[in-house]
Coordinates of C-alpha atoms and ligand atoms in Angstrom, one line a residue:
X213 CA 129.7 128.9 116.9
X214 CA 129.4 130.4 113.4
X215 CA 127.2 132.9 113.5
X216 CA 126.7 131.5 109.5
X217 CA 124.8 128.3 111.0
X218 CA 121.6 128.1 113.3
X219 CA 120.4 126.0 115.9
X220 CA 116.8 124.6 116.1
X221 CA 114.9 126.3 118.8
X222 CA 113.6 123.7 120.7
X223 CA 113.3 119.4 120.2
X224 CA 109.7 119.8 119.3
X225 CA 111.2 121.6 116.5
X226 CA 114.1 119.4 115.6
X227 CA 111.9 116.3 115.6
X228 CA 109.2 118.3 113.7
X229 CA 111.8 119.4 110.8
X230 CA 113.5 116.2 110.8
X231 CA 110.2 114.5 110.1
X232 CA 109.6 116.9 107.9
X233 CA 112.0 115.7 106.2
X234 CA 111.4 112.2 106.3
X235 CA 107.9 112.5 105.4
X236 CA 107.3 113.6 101.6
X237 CA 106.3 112.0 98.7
X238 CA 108.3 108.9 99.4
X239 CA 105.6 108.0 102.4
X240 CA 102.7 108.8 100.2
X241 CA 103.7 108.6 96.5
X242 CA 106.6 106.0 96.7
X243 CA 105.5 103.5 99.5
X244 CA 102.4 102.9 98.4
X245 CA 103.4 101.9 94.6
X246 CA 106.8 99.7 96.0
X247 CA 104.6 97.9 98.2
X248 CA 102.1 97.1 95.2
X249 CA 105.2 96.5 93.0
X250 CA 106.7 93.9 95.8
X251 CA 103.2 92.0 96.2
X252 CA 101.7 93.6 99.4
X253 CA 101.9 93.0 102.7
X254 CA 105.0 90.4 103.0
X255 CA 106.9 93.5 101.8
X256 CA 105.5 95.5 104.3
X257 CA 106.9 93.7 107.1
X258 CA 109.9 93.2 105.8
X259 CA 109.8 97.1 105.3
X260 CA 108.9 97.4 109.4
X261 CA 111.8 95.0 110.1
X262 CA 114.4 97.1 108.4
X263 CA 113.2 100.3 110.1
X264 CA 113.9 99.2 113.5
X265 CA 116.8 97.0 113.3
X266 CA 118.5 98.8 110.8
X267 CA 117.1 102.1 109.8
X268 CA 116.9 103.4 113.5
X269 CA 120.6 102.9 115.1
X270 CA 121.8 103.7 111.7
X271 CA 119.6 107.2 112.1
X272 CA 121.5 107.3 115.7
X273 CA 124.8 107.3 114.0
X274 CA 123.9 109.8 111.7
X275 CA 122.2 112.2 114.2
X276 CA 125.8 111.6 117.0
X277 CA 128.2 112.4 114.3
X278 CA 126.1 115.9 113.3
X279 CA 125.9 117.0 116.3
X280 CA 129.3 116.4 117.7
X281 CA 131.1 117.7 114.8
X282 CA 128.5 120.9 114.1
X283 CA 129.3 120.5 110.4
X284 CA 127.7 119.7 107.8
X285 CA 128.6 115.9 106.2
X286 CA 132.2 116.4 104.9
X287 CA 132.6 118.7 107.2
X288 CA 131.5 116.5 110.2
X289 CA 133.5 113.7 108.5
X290 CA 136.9 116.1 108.5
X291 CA 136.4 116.5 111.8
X292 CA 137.6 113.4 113.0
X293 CA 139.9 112.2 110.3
X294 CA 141.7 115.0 108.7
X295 CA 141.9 114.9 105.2
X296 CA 141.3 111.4 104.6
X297 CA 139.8 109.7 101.8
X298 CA 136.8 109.3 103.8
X299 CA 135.8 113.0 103.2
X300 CA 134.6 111.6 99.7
X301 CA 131.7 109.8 101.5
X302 CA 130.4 113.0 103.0
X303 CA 131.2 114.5 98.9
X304 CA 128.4 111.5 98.0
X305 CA 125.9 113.0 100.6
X306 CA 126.1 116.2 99.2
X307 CA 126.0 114.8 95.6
X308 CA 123.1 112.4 96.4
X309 CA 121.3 115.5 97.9
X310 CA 121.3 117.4 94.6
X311 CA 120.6 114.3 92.6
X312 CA 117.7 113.2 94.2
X313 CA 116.4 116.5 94.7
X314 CA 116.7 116.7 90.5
X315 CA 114.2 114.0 90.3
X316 CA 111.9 114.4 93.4
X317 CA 111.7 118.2 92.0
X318 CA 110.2 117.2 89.2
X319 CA 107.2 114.8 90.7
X320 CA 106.5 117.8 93.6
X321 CA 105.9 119.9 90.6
X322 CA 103.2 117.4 89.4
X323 CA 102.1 117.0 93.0
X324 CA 101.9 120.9 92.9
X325 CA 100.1 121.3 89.4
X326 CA 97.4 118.3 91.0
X327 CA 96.5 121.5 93.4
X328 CA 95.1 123.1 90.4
X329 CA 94.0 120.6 88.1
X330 CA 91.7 119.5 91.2
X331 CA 90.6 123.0 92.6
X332 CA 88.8 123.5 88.8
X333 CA 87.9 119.8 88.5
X334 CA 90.2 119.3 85.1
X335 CA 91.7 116.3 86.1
X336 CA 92.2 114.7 82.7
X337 CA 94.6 111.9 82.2
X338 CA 97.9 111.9 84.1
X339 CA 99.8 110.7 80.9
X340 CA 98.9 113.5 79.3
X341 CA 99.3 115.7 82.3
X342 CA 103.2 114.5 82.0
X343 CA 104.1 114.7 78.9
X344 CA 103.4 118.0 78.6
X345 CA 107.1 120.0 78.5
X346 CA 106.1 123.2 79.2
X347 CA 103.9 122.3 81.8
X348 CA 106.0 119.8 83.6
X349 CA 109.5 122.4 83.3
X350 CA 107.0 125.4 84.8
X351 CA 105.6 122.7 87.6
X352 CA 109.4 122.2 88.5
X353 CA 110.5 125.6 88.4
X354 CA 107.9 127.0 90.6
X355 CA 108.7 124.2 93.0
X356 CA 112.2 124.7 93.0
X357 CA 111.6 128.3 93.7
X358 CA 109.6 127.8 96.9
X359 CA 112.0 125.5 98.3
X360 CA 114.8 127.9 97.3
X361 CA 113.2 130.7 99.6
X362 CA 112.6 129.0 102.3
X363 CA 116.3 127.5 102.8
X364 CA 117.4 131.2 101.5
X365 CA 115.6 131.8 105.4
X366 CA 117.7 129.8 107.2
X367 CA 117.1 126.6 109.7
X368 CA 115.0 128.4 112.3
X369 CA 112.7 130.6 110.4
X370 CA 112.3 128.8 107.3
X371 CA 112.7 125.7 108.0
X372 CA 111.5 125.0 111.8
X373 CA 107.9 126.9 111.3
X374 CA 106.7 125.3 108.8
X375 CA 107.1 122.3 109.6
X376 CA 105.1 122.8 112.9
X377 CA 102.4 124.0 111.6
X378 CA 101.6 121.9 108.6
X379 CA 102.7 118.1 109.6
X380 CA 99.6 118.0 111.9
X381 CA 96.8 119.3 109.6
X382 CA 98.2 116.6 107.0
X383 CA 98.0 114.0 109.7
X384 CA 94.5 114.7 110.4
X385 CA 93.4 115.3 106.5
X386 CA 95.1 111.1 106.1
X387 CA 92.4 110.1 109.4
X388 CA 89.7 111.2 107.4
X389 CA 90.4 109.7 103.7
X390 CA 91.5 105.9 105.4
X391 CA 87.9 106.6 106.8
X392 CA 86.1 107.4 103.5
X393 CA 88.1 105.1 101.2
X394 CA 87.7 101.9 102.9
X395 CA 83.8 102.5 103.0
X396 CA 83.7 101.8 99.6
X397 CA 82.3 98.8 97.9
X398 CA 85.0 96.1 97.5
X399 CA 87.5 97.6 99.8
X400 CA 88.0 95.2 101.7
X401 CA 90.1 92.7 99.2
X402 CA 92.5 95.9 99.0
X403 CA 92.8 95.9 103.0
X404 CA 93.7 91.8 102.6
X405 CA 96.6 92.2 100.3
X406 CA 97.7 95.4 102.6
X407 CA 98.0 93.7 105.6
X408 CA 97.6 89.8 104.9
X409 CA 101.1 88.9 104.4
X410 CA 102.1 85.9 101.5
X411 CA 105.7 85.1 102.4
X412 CA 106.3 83.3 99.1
X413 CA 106.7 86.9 97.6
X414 CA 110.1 87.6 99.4
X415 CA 112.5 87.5 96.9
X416 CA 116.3 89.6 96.9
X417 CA 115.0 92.2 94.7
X418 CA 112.0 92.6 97.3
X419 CA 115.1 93.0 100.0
X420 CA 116.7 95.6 98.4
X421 CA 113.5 97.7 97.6
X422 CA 112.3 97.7 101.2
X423 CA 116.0 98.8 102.7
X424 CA 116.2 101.4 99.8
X425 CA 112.7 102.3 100.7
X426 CA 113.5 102.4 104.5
X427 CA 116.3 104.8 103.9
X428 CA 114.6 107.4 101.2
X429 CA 111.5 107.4 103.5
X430 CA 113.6 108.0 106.5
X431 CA 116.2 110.3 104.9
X432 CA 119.2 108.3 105.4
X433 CA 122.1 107.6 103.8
X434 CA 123.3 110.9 102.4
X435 CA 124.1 112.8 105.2
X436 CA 120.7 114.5 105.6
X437 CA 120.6 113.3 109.7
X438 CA 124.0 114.5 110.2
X439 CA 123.3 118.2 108.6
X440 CA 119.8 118.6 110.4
X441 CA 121.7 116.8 114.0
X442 CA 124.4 119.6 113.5
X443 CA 121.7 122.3 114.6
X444 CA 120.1 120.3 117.8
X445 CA 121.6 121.2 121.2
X446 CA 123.9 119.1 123.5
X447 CA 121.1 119.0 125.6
X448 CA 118.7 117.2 123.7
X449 CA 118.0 113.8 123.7
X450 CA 118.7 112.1 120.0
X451 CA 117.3 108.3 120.9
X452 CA 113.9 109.7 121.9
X453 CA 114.0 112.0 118.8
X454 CA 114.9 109.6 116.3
X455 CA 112.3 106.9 117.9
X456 CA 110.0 109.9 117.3
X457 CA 111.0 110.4 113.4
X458 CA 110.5 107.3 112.6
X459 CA 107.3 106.4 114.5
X460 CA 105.7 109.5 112.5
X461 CA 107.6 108.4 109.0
X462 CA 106.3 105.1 109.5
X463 CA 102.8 105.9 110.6
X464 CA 102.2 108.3 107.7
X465 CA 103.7 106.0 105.0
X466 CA 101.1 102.7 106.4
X467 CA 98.3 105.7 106.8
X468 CA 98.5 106.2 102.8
X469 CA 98.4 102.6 102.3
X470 CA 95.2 102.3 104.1
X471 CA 94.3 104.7 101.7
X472 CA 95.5 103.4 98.1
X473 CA 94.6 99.9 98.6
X474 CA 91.1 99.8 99.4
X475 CA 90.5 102.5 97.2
X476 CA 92.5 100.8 94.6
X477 CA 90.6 97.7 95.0
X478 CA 87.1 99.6 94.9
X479 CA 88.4 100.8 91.5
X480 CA 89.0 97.8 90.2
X481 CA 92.8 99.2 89.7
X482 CA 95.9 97.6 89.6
X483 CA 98.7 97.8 92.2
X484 CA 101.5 97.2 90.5
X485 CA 100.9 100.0 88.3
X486 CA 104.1 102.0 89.5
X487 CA 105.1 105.2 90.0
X488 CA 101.8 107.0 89.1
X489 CA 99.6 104.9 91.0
X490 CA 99.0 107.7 93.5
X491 CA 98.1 110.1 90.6
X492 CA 95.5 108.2 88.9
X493 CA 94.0 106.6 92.2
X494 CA 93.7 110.2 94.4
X495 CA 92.2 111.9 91.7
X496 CA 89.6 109.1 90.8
X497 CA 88.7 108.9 94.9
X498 CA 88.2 112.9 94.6
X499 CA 86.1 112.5 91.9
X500 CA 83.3 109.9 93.2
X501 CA 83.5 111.2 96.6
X502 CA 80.7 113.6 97.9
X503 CA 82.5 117.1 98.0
X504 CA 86.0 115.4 96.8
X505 CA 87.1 118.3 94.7
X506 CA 87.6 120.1 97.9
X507 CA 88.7 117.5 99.9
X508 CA 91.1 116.6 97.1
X509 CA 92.5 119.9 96.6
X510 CA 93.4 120.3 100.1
X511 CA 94.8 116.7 99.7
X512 CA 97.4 117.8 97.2
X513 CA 97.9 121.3 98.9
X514 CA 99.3 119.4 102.0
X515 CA 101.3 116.6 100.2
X516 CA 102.7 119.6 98.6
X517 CA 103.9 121.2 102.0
X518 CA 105.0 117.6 102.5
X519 CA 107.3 117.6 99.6
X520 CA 108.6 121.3 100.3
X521 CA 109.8 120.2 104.0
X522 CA 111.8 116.8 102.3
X523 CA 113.0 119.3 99.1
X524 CA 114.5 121.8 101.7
X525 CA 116.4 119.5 103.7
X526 CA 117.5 117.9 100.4
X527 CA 118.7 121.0 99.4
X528 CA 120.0 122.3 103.0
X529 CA 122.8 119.9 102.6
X530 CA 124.5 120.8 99.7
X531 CA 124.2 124.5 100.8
X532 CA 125.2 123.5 104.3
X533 CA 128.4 121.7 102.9
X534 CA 129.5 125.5 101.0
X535 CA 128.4 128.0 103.5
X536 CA 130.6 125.8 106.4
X537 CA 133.9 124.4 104.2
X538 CA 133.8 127.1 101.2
X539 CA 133.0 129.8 103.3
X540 CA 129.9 131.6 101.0
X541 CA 127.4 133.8 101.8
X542 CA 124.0 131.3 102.3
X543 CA 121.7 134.0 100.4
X544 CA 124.2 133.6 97.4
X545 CA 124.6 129.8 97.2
X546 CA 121.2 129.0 97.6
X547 CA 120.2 130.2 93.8
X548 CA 123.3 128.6 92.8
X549 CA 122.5 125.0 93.7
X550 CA 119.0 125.2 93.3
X551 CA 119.7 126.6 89.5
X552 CA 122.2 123.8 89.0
X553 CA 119.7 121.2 90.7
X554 CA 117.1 122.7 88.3
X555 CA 119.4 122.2 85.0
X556 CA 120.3 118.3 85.4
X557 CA 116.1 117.5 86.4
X558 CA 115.6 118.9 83.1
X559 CA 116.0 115.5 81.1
X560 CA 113.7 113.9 84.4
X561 CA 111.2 116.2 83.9
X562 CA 111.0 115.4 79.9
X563 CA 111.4 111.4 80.3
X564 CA 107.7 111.3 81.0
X565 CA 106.3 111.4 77.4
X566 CA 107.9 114.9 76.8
X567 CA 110.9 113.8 75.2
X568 CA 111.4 110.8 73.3
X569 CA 115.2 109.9 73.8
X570 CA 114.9 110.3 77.6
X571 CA 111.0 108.6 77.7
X572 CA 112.5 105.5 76.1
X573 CA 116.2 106.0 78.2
X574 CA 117.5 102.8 79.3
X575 CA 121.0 102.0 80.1
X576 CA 120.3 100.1 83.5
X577 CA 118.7 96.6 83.3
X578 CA 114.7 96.5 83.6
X579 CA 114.7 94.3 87.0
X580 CA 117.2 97.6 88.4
X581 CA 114.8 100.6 87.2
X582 CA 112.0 101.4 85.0
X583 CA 113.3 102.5 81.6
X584 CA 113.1 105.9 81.9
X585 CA 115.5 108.9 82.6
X586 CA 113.7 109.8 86.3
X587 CA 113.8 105.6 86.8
X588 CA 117.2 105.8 86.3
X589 CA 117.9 108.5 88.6
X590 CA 115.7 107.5 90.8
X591 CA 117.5 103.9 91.2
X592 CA 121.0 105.7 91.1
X593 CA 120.4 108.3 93.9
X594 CA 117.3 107.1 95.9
X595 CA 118.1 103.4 96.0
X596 CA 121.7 102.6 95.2
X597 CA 123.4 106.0 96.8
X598 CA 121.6 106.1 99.7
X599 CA 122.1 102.2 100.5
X600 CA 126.2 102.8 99.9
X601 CA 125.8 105.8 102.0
X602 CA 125.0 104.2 104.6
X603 CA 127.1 101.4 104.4
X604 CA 129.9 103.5 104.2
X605 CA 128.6 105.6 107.1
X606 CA 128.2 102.8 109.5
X607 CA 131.6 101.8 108.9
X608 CA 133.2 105.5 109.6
X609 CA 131.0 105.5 112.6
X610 CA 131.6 102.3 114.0
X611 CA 135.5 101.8 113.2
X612 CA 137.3 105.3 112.3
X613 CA 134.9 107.3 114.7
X614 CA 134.6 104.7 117.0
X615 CA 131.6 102.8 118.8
X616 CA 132.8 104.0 121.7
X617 CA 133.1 107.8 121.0
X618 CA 129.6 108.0 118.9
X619 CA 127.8 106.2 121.9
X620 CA 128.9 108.8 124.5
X621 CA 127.8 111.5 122.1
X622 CA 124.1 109.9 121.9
X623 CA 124.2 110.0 125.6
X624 CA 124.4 113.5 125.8
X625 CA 120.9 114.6 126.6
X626 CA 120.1 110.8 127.1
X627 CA 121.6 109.3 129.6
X628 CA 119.5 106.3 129.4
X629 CA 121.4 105.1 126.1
X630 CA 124.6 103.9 128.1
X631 CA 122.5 100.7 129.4
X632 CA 121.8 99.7 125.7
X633 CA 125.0 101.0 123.9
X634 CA 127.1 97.6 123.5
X635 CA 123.9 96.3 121.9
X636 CA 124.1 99.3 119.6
X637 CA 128.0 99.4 119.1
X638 CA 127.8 95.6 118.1
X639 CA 124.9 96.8 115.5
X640 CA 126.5 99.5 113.7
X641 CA 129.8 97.7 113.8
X642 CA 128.9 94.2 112.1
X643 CA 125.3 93.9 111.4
X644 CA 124.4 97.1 109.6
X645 CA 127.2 97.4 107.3
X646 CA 127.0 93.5 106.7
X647 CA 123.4 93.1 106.1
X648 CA 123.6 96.3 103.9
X649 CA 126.7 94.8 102.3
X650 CA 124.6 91.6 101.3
X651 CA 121.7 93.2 100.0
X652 CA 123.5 95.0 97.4
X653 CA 125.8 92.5 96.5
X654 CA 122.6 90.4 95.3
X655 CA 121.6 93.7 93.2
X656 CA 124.2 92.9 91.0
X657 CA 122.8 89.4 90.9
X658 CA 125.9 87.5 92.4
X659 CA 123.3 85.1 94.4
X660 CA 121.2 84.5 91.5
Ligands
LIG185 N1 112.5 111.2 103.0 C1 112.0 112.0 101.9 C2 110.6 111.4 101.5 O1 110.2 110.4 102.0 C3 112.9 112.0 100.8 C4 114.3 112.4 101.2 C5 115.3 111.4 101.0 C6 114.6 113.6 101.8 C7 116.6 111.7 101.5 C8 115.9 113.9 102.2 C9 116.9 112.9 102.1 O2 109.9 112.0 100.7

């Protein structure tokens, strides 16, 4: 192999990076504000639903076609179909990688500066928190530095110890808030809309955001599960891995709902308050809580880690994609992305007061994103790129690669898959591509 790439060293810490990846601010900061955006529980079925039947074999495609090829997502595409068009669909992985990494940047900076603001108890008010440019840049830049280092370490060492270590003390710090917050006075209301499910609120839109939100919480759709699956041995089994990925993803992300909506409802707050629901709520549970500045600092410490493990793999793919088809030195092209990455979050990082022009941005209709520049990049990359991604994915895999071909990989190391693979073929085939196909057909309203 090229002695340029690495191998994790064991599954524990495959499945460890990999959730690493899939947990970040997209289970705690994202799923907690869609699901109070899409009316509560009904959306959090539907968002279970699309995890298993269509998030998990589509991970399984994903995961066979990185590992077989060894190669990063054009690379791993290239292997199988020369010089096709189809290498552009790997080119939108390593695209999507860079622009969601722009935004997501930019809110593990806040996440970051929330360490801080909590340690000395100046908590203030988050819209002014935001809108402050020099802040916000400095936030991002330190951030974008970290993850920079750590990827400039390669897949074993950087990437693989980290992630052991600080997934489980996260875990444990969650246990202990779900505790404390749904003590409180009037809690219980918030556990109801959580978990008491009023179909009536199912609408398309509410479709779309729990598949997007299935495949940014999962890391899916760009490529991300074939880059990380190029470094996991023949030996290993993939099924049991990915059953393992998304058991964690999906725990963590309910976990922080058990969290916010209680303590929301305690707090006489608002769920539908989007995308700083987690930043006013956290802070205002640290503050009423015995010992909470503590507690809360820690809080934003590990949600911090959790972002650095998603903003590494989000930036391992571009540099995977140079150091394996343009041949550069890793050490080198790290800075180079990351700087470039840095440059186009700039207007993101303004477009939350900051800057005027990019505050008030709006070219996408309101029912698409929030009228903002991070909105819109957020919609482009984390909703709309990811969801074509995938559809275009499942269809390589299940048609150029083959059903066939992809299910022997996935029994390599699990030889228990064979029983279930026509199931699976028939899935990633017709149903993925075609339910995918529908949902963002009604985005642009054609079933209105
Ligand atoms: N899954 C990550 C999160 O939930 C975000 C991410 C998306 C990371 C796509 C990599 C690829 O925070």
């Amino acid at each position: 192999m090229d002695n340029n790439r690495g191998q994790w060293s064991s599954k524990i810490g495959f499945v460890f990076a990999a959730a690493g990846s899939a947990i970040g601010l997209g289970n705690i900061w994202r799923f907690p504000y869609v699901v109070g955006e899409n009316g509560g529980a009904a959306f959090v079925l539907l968002y279970i639903l699309f995890v298993i039947l269509i998030g998990l074999p589509y991970m399984f495609a994903e995961l066979a076609l990185g590992r077989s090829s060894q190669k990063n997502p054009v690379g791993a595409i290239n292997s199988i179909k020369q010089d096709s068009l189809w290498k552009w669909v790997g080119g939108l992985g390593v695209l999507t990688g860079i622009g969601i990494l722009s935004f997501y940047g930019v809110i593990a900076g806040w996440t970051f500066g929330y360490i801080f603001k909590t340690a000395t108890g100046n908590l203030g008010e988050f819209g002014d928190f935001v809108s402050n440019p020099f802040i916000v840049l400095l936030l991002f830049a330190v951030f974008m530095f970290i993850t920079t280092m750590i990827v400039y370490g390669g897949v074993e060492r950087g990437i693989e110890r980290w992630s052991k270590i600080l997934m489980p003390i996260l875990f444990i710090l969650l246990v202990g808030l779900i505790i404390y917050a749904n003590t409180l006075e009037g809690s219980g209301e918030g556990l109801a809309f959580y978990l008491q499910p009023d179909f009536s609120k199912i609408t398309g839109r509410t479709m779309l955001a729990a598949l997007g939100q299935a495949f940014f919480s999962m890391s899916l759709g760009m490529g991300l599960m074939i880059t990380y699956g190029s470094y996991v041995s023949k030996k290993e089994n993939l099924i049991s891995s990915a059953f393992l990925i998304g058991l964690f993803d999906t725990l963590i992300a309910i976990m922080a709902g058990l969290i916010i909506f209680p303590a929301l409802f305690a707090m006489g707050e608002n769920p539908s308050a989007g995308p700083s629901l987690v930043f006013v709520i956290f802070p205002k549970l640290f503050t009423q809580m015995p010992g909470g500045l503590i507690v809360g600092t820690f809080f934003f410490l590990l949600l911090s880690v959790a972002a650095l493990t998603s903003t590494i793999s989000l930036l391992e793919v571009p540099v995977a994609y140079m150091v394996d088809e343009k041949k550069v030195k890793r050490k080198k092209i790290v800075w180079v992305v990351a700087l470039f990455t840095y440059i186009i979050g700039i207007p993101s990082a303004l477009s939350q007061g900051a800057s005027g022009f990019f505050t008030e941005f709006s070219i996408l209709p309101d029912r698409l994103s929030s009228p903002d520049f991070l909105g819109h990049m957020s919609f482009l990359w984390g909703d709309f790129s990811l969801a074509f991604g995938a559809f275009l994915l499942s269809i390589f895999v299940g048609w150029v690669w083959g059903g066939e071909n992809a299910a022997r990989e996935l029994e390599s190391g699990s030889p228990f898959f064979a029983r279930t693979k026509t199931i699976w073929i028939f899935m990633i085939r017709y149903f993925i591509p075609i339910v995918i196909f529908m949902i963002l057909l009604n985005l642009f309203g054609i079933f209105d």
